PDB file of N, CA and C in Angstrom:
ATOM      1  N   UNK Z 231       0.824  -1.194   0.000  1.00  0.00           N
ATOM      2  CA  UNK Z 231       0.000   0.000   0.000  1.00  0.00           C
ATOM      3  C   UNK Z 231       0.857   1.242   0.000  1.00  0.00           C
ATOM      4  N   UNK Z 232       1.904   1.298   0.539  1.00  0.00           N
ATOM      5  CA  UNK Z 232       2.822   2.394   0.767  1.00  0.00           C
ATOM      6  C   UNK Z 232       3.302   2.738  -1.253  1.00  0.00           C
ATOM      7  N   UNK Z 233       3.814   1.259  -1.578  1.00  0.00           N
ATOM      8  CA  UNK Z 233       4.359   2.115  -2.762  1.00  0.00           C
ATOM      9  C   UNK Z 233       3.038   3.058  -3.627  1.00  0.00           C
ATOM     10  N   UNK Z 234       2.242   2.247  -3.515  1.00  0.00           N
ATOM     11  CA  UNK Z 234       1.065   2.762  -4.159  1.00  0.00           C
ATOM     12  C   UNK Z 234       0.572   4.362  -3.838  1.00  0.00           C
ATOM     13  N   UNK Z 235       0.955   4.563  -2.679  1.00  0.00           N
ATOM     14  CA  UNK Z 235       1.310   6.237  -2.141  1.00  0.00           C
ATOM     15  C   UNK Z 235       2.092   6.558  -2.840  1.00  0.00           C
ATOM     16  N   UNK Z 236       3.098   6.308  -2.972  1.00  0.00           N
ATOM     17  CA  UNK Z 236       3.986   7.005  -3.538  1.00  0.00           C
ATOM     18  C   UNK Z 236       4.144   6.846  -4.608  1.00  0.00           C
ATOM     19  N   UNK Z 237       3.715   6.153  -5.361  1.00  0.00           N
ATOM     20  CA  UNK Z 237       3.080   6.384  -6.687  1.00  0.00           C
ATOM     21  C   UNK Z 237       2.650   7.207  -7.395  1.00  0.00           C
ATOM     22  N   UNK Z 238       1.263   7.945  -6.329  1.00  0.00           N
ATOM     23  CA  UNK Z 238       0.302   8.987  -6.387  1.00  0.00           C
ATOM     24  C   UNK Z 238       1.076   9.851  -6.155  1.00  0.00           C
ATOM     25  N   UNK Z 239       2.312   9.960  -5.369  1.00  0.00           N
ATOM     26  CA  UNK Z 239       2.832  11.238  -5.254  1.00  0.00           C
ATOM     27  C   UNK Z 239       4.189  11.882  -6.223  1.00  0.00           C
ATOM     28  N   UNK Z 240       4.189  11.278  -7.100  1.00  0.00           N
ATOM     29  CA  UNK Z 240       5.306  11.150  -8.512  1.00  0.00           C
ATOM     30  C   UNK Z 240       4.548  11.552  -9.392  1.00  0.00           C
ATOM     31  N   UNK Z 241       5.239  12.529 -10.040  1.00  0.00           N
ATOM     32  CA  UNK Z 241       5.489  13.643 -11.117  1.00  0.00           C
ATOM     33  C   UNK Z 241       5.127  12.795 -12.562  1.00  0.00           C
ATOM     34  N   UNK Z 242       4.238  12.976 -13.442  1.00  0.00           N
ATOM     35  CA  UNK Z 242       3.669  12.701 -14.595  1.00  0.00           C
ATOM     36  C   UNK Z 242       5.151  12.180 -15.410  1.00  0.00           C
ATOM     37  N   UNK Z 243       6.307  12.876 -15.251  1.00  0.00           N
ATOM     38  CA  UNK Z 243       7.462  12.627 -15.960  1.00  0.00           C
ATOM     39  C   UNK Z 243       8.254  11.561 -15.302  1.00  0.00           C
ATOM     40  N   UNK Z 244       8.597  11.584 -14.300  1.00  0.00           N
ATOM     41  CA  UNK Z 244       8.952  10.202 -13.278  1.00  0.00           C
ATOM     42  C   UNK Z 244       8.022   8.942 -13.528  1.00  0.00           C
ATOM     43  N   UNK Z 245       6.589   9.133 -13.688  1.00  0.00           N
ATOM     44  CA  UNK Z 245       5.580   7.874 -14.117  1.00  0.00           C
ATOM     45  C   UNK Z 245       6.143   7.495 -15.652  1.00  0.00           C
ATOM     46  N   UNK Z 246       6.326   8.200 -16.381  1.00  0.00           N
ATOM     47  CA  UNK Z 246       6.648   7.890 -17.858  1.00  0.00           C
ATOM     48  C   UNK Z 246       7.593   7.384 -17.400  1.00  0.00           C
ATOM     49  N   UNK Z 247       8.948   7.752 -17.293  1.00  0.00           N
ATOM     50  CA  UNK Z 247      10.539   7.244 -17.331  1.00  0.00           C
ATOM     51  C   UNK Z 247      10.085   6.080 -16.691  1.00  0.00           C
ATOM     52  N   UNK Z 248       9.436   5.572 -15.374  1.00  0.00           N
ATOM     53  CA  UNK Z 248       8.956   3.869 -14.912  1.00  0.00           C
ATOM     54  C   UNK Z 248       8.333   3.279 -15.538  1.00  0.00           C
ATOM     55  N   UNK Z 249       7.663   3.544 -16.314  1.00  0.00           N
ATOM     56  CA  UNK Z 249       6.855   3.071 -17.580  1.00  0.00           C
ATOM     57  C   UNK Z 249       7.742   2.558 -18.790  1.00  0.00           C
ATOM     58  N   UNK Z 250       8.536   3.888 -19.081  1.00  0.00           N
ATOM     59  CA  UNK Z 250       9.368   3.557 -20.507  1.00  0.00           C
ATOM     60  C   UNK Z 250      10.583   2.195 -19.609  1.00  0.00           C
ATOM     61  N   UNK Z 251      11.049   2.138 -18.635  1.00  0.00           N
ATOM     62  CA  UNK Z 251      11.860   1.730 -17.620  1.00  0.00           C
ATOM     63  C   UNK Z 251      11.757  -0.206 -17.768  1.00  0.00           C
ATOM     64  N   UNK Z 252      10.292   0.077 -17.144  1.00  0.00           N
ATOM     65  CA  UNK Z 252       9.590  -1.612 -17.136  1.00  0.00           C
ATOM     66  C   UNK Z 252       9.452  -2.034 -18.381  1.00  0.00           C
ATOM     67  N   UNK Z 253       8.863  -1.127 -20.088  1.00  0.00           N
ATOM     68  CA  UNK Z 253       8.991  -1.805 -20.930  1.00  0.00           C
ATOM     69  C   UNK Z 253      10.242  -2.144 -21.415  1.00  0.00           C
ATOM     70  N   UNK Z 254      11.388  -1.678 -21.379  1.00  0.00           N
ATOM     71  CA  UNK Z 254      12.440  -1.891 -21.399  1.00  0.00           C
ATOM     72  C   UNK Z 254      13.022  -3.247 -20.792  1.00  0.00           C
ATOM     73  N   UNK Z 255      12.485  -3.387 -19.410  1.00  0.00           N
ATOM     74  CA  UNK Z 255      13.126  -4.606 -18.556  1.00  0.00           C
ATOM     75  C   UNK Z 255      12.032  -6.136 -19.494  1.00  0.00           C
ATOM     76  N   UNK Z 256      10.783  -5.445 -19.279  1.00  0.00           N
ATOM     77  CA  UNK Z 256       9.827  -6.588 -20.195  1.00  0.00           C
ATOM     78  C   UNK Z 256      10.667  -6.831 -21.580  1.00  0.00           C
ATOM     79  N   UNK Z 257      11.193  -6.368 -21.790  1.00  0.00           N
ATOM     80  CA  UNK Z 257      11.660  -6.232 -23.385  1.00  0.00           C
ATOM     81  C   UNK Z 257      13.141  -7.350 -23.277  1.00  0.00           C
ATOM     82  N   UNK Z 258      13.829  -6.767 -22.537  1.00  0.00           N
ATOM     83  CA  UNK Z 258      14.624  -7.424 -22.108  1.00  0.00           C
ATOM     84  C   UNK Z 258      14.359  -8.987 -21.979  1.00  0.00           C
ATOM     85  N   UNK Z 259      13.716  -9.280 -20.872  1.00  0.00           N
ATOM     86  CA  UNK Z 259      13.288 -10.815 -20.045  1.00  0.00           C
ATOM     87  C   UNK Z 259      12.631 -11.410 -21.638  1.00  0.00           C
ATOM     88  N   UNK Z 260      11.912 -11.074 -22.276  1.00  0.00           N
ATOM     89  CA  UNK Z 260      11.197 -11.259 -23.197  1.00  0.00           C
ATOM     90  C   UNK Z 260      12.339 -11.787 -24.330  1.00  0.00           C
ATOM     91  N   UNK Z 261      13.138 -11.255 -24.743  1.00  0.00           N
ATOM     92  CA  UNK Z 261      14.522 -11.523 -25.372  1.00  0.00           C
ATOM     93  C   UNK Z 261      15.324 -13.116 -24.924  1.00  0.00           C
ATOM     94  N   UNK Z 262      15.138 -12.932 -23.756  1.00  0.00           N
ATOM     95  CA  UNK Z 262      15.902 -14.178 -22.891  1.00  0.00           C
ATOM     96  C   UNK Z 262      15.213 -15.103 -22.667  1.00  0.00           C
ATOM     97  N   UNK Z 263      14.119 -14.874 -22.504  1.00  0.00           N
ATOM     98  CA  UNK Z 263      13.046 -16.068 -22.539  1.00  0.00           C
ATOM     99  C   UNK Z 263      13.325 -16.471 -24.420  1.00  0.00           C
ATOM    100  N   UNK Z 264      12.984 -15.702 -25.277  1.00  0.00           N
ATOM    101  CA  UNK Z 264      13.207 -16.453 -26.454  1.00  0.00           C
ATOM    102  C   UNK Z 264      14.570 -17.141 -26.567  1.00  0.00           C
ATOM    103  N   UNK Z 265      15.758 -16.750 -25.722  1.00  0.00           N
ATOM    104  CA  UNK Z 265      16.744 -17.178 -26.126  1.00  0.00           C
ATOM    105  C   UNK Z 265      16.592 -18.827 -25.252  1.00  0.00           C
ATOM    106  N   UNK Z 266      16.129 -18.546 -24.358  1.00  0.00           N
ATOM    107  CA  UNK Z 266      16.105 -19.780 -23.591  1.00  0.00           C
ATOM    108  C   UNK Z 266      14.945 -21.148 -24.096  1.00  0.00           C
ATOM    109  N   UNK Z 267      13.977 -20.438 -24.858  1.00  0.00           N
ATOM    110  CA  UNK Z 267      12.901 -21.668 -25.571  1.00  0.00           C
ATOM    111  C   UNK Z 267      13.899 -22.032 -26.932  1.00  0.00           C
ATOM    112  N   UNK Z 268      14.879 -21.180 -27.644  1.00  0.00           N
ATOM    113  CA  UNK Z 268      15.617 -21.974 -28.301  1.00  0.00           C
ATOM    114  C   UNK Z 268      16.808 -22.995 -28.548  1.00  0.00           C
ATOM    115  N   UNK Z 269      17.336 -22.344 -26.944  1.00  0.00           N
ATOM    116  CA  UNK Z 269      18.099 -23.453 -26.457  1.00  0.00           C
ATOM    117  C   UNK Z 269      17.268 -24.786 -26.236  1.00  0.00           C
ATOM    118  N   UNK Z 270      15.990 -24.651 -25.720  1.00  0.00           N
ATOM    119  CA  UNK Z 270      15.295 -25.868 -25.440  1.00  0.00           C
ATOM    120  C   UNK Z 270      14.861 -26.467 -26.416  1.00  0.00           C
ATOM    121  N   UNK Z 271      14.145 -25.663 -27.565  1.00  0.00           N
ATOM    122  CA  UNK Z 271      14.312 -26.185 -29.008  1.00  0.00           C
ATOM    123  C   UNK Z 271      15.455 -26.918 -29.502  1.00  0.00           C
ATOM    124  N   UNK Z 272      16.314 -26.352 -29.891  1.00  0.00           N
ATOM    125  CA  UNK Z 272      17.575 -27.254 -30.156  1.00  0.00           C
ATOM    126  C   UNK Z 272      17.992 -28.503 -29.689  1.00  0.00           C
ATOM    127  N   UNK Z 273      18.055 -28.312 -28.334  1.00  0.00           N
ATOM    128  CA  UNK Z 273      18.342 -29.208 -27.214  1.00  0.00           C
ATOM    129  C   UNK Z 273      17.316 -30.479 -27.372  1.00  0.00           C
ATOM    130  N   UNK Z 274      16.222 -30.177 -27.934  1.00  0.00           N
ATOM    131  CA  UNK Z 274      14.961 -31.401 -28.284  1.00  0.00           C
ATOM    132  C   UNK Z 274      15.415 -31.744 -30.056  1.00  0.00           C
ATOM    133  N   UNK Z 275      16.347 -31.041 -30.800  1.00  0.00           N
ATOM    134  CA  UNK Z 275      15.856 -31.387 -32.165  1.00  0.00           C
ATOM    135  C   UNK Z 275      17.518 -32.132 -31.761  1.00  0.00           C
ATOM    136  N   UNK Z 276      18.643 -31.738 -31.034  1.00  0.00           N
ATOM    137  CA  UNK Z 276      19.555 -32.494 -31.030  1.00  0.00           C
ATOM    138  C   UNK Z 276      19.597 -34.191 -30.135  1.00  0.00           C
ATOM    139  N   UNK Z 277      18.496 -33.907 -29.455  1.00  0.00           N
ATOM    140  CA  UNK Z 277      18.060 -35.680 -28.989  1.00  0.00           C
ATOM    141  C   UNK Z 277      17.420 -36.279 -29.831  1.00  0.00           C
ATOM    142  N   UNK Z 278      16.309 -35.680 -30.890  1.00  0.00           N
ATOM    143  CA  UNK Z 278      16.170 -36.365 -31.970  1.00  0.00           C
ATOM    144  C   UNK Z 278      16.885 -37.026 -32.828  1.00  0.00           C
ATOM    145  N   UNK Z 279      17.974 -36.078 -33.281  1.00  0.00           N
ATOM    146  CA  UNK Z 279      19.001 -36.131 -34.184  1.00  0.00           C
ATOM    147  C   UNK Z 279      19.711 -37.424 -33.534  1.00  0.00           C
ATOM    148  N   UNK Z 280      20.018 -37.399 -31.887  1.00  0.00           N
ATOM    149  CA  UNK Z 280      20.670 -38.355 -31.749  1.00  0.00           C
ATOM    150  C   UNK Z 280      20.218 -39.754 -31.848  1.00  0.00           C
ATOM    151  N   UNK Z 281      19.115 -39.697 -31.136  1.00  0.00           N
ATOM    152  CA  UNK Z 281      18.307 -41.244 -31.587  1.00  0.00           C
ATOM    153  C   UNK Z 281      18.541 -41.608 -33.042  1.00  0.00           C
ATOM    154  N   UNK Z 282      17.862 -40.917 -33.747  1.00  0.00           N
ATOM    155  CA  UNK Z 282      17.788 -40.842 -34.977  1.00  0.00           C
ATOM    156  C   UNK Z 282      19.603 -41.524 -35.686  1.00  0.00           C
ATOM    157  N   UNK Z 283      20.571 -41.273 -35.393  1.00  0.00           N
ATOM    158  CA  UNK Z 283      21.451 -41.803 -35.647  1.00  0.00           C
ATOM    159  C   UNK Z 283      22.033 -43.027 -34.891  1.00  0.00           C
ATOM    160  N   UNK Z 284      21.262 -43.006 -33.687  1.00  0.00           N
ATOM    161  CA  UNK Z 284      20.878 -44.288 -33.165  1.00  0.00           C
ATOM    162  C   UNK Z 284      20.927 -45.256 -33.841  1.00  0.00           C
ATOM    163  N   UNK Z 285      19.747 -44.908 -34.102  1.00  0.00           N
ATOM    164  CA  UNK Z 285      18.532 -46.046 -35.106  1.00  0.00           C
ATOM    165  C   UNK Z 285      19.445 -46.830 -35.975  1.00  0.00           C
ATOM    166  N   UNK Z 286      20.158 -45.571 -37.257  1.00  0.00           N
ATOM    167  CA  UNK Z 286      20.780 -45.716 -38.121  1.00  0.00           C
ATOM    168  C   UNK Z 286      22.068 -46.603 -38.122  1.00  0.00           C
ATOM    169  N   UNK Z 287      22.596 -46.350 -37.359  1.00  0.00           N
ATOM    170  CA  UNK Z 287      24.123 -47.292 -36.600  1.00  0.00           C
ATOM    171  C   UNK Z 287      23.331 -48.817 -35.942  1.00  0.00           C
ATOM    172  N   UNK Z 288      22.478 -48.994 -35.222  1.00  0.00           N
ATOM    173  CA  UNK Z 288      21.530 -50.075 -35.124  1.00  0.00           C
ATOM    174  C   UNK Z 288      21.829 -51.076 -36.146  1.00  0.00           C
ATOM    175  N   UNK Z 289      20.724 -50.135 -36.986  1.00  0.00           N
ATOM    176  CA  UNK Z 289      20.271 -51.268 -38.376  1.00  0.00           C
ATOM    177  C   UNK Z 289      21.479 -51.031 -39.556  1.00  0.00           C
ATOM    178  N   UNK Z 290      22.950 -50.111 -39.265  1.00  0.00           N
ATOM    179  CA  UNK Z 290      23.452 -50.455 -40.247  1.00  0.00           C
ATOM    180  C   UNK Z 290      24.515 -51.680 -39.377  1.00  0.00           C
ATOM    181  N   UNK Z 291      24.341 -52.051 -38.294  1.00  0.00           N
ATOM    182  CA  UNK Z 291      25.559 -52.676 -37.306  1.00  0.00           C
ATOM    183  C   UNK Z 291      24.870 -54.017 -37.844  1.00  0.00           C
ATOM    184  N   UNK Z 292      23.145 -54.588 -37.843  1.00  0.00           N
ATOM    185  CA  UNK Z 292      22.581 -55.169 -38.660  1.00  0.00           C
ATOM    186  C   UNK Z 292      22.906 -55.887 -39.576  1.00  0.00           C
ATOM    187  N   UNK Z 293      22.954 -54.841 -40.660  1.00  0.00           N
ATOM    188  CA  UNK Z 293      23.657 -55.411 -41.333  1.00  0.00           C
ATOM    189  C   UNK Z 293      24.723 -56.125 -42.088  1.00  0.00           C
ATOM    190  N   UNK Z 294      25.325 -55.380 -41.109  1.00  0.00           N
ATOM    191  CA  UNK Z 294      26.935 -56.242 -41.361  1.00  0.00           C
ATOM    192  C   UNK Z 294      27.003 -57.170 -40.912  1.00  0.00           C
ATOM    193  N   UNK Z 295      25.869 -57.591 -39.386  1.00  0.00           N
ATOM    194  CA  UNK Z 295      25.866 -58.933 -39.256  1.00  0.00           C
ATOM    195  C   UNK Z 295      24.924 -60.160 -40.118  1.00  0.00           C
ATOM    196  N   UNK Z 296      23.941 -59.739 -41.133  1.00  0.00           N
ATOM    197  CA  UNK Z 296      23.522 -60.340 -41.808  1.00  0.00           C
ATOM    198  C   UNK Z 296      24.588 -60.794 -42.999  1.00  0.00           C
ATOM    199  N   UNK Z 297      25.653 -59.379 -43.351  1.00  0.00           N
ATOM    200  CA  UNK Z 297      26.584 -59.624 -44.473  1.00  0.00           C
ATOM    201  C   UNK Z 297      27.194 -60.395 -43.561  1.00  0.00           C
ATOM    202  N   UNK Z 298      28.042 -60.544 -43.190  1.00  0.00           N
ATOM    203  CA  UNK Z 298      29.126 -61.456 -42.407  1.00  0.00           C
ATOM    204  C   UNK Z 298      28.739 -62.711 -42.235  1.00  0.00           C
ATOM    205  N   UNK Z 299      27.456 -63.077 -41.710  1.00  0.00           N
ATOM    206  CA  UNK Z 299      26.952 -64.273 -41.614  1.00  0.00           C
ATOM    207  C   UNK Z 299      26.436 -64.830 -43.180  1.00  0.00           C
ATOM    208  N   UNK Z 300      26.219 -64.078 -44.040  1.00  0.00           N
ATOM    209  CA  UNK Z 300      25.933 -64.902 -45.559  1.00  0.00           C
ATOM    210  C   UNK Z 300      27.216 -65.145 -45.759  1.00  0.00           C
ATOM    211  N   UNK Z 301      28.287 -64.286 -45.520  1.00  0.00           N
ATOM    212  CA  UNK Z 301      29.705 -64.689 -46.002  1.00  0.00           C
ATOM    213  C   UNK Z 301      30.254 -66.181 -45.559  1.00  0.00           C
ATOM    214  N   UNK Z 302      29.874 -66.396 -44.469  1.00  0.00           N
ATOM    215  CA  UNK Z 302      30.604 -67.283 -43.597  1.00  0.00           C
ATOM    216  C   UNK Z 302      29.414 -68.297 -44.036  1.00  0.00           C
ATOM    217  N   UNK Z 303      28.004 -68.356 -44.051  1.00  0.00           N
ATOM    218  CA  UNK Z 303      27.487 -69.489 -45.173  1.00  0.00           C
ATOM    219  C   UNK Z 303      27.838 -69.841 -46.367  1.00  0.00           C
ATOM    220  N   UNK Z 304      28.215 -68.615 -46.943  1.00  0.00           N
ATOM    221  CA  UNK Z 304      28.506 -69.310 -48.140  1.00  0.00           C
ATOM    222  C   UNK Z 304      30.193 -69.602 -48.644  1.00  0.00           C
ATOM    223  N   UNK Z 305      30.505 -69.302 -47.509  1.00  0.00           N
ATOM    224  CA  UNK Z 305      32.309 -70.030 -47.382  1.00  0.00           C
ATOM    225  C   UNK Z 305      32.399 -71.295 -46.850  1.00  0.00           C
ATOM    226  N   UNK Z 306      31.420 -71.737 -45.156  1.00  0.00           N
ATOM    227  CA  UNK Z 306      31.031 -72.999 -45.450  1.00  0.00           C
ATOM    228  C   UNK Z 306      30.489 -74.218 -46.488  1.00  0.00           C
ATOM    229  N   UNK Z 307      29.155 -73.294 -47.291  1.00  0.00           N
ATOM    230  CA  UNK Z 307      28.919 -74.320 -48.325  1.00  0.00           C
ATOM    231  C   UNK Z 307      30.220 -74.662 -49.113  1.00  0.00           C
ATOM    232  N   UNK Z 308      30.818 -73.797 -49.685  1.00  0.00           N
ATOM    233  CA  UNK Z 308      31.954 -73.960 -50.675  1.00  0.00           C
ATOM    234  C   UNK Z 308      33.182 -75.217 -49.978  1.00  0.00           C
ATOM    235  N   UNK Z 309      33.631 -74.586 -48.671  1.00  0.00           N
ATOM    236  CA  UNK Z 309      33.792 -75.706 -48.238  1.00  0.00           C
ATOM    237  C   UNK Z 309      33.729 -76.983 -48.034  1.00  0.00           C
ATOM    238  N   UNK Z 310      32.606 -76.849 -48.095  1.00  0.00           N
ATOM    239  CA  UNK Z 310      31.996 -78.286 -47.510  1.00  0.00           C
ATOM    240  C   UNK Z 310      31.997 -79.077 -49.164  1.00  0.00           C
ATOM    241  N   UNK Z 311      31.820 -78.124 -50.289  1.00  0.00           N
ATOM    242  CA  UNK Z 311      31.084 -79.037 -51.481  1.00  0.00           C
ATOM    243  C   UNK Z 311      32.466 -79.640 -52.280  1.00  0.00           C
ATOM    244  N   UNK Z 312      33.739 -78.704 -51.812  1.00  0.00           N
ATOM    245  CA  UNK Z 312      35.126 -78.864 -52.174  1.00  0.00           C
ATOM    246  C   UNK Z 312      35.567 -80.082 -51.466  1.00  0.00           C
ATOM    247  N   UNK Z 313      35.271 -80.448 -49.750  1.00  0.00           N
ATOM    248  CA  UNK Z 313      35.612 -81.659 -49.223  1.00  0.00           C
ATOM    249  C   UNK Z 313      34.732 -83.046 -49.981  1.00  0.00           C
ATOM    250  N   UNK Z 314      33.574 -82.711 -50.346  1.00  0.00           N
ATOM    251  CA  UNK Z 314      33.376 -83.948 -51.026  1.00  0.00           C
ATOM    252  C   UNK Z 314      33.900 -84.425 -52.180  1.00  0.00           C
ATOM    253  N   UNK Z 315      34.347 -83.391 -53.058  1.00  0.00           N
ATOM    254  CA  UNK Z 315      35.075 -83.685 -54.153  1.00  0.00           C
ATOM    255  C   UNK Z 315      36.723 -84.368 -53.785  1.00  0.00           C
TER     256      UNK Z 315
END
């Protein structure tokens, strides 16, 4: 209640300059808040990104064990069709 007195008792030009003052600080925080939802943005598209290459190393690790294992079948068959001969 007090500031609110003294509020009432400040000069039309002192109310402006707290006015121009706070949009300034709003302006400010407002700036940093965007800077901070894009850090959090990022920060969500770079855990994507990482799964996402996850995935990729996964199913290409996959495959090398599908290649490796046809290799080694079909070095056994050969094997095997060379010992009967």
């Amino acid at each position: 209640m007090d500031k609110l007195v003294n509020i009432k008792k400040l000069r039309r030009s002192d109310l402006i300059e707290i006015c121009i003052s706070q949009a300034e600080e709003i302006e400010y925080l407002n700036e940093k808040l965007e800077e901070k939802n894009i850090i959090l943005e990022e920060s969500g598209s770079i855990a994507m990104a990482a799964l996402r290459l996850n995935n990729i190393f996964e199913d290409a690790q996959k495959a090398a064990d599908q290649y490796v294992e046809s290799v080694k079948y079909q070095t056994d068959k050969k094997v095997s069709s060379e010992k009967r001969w």
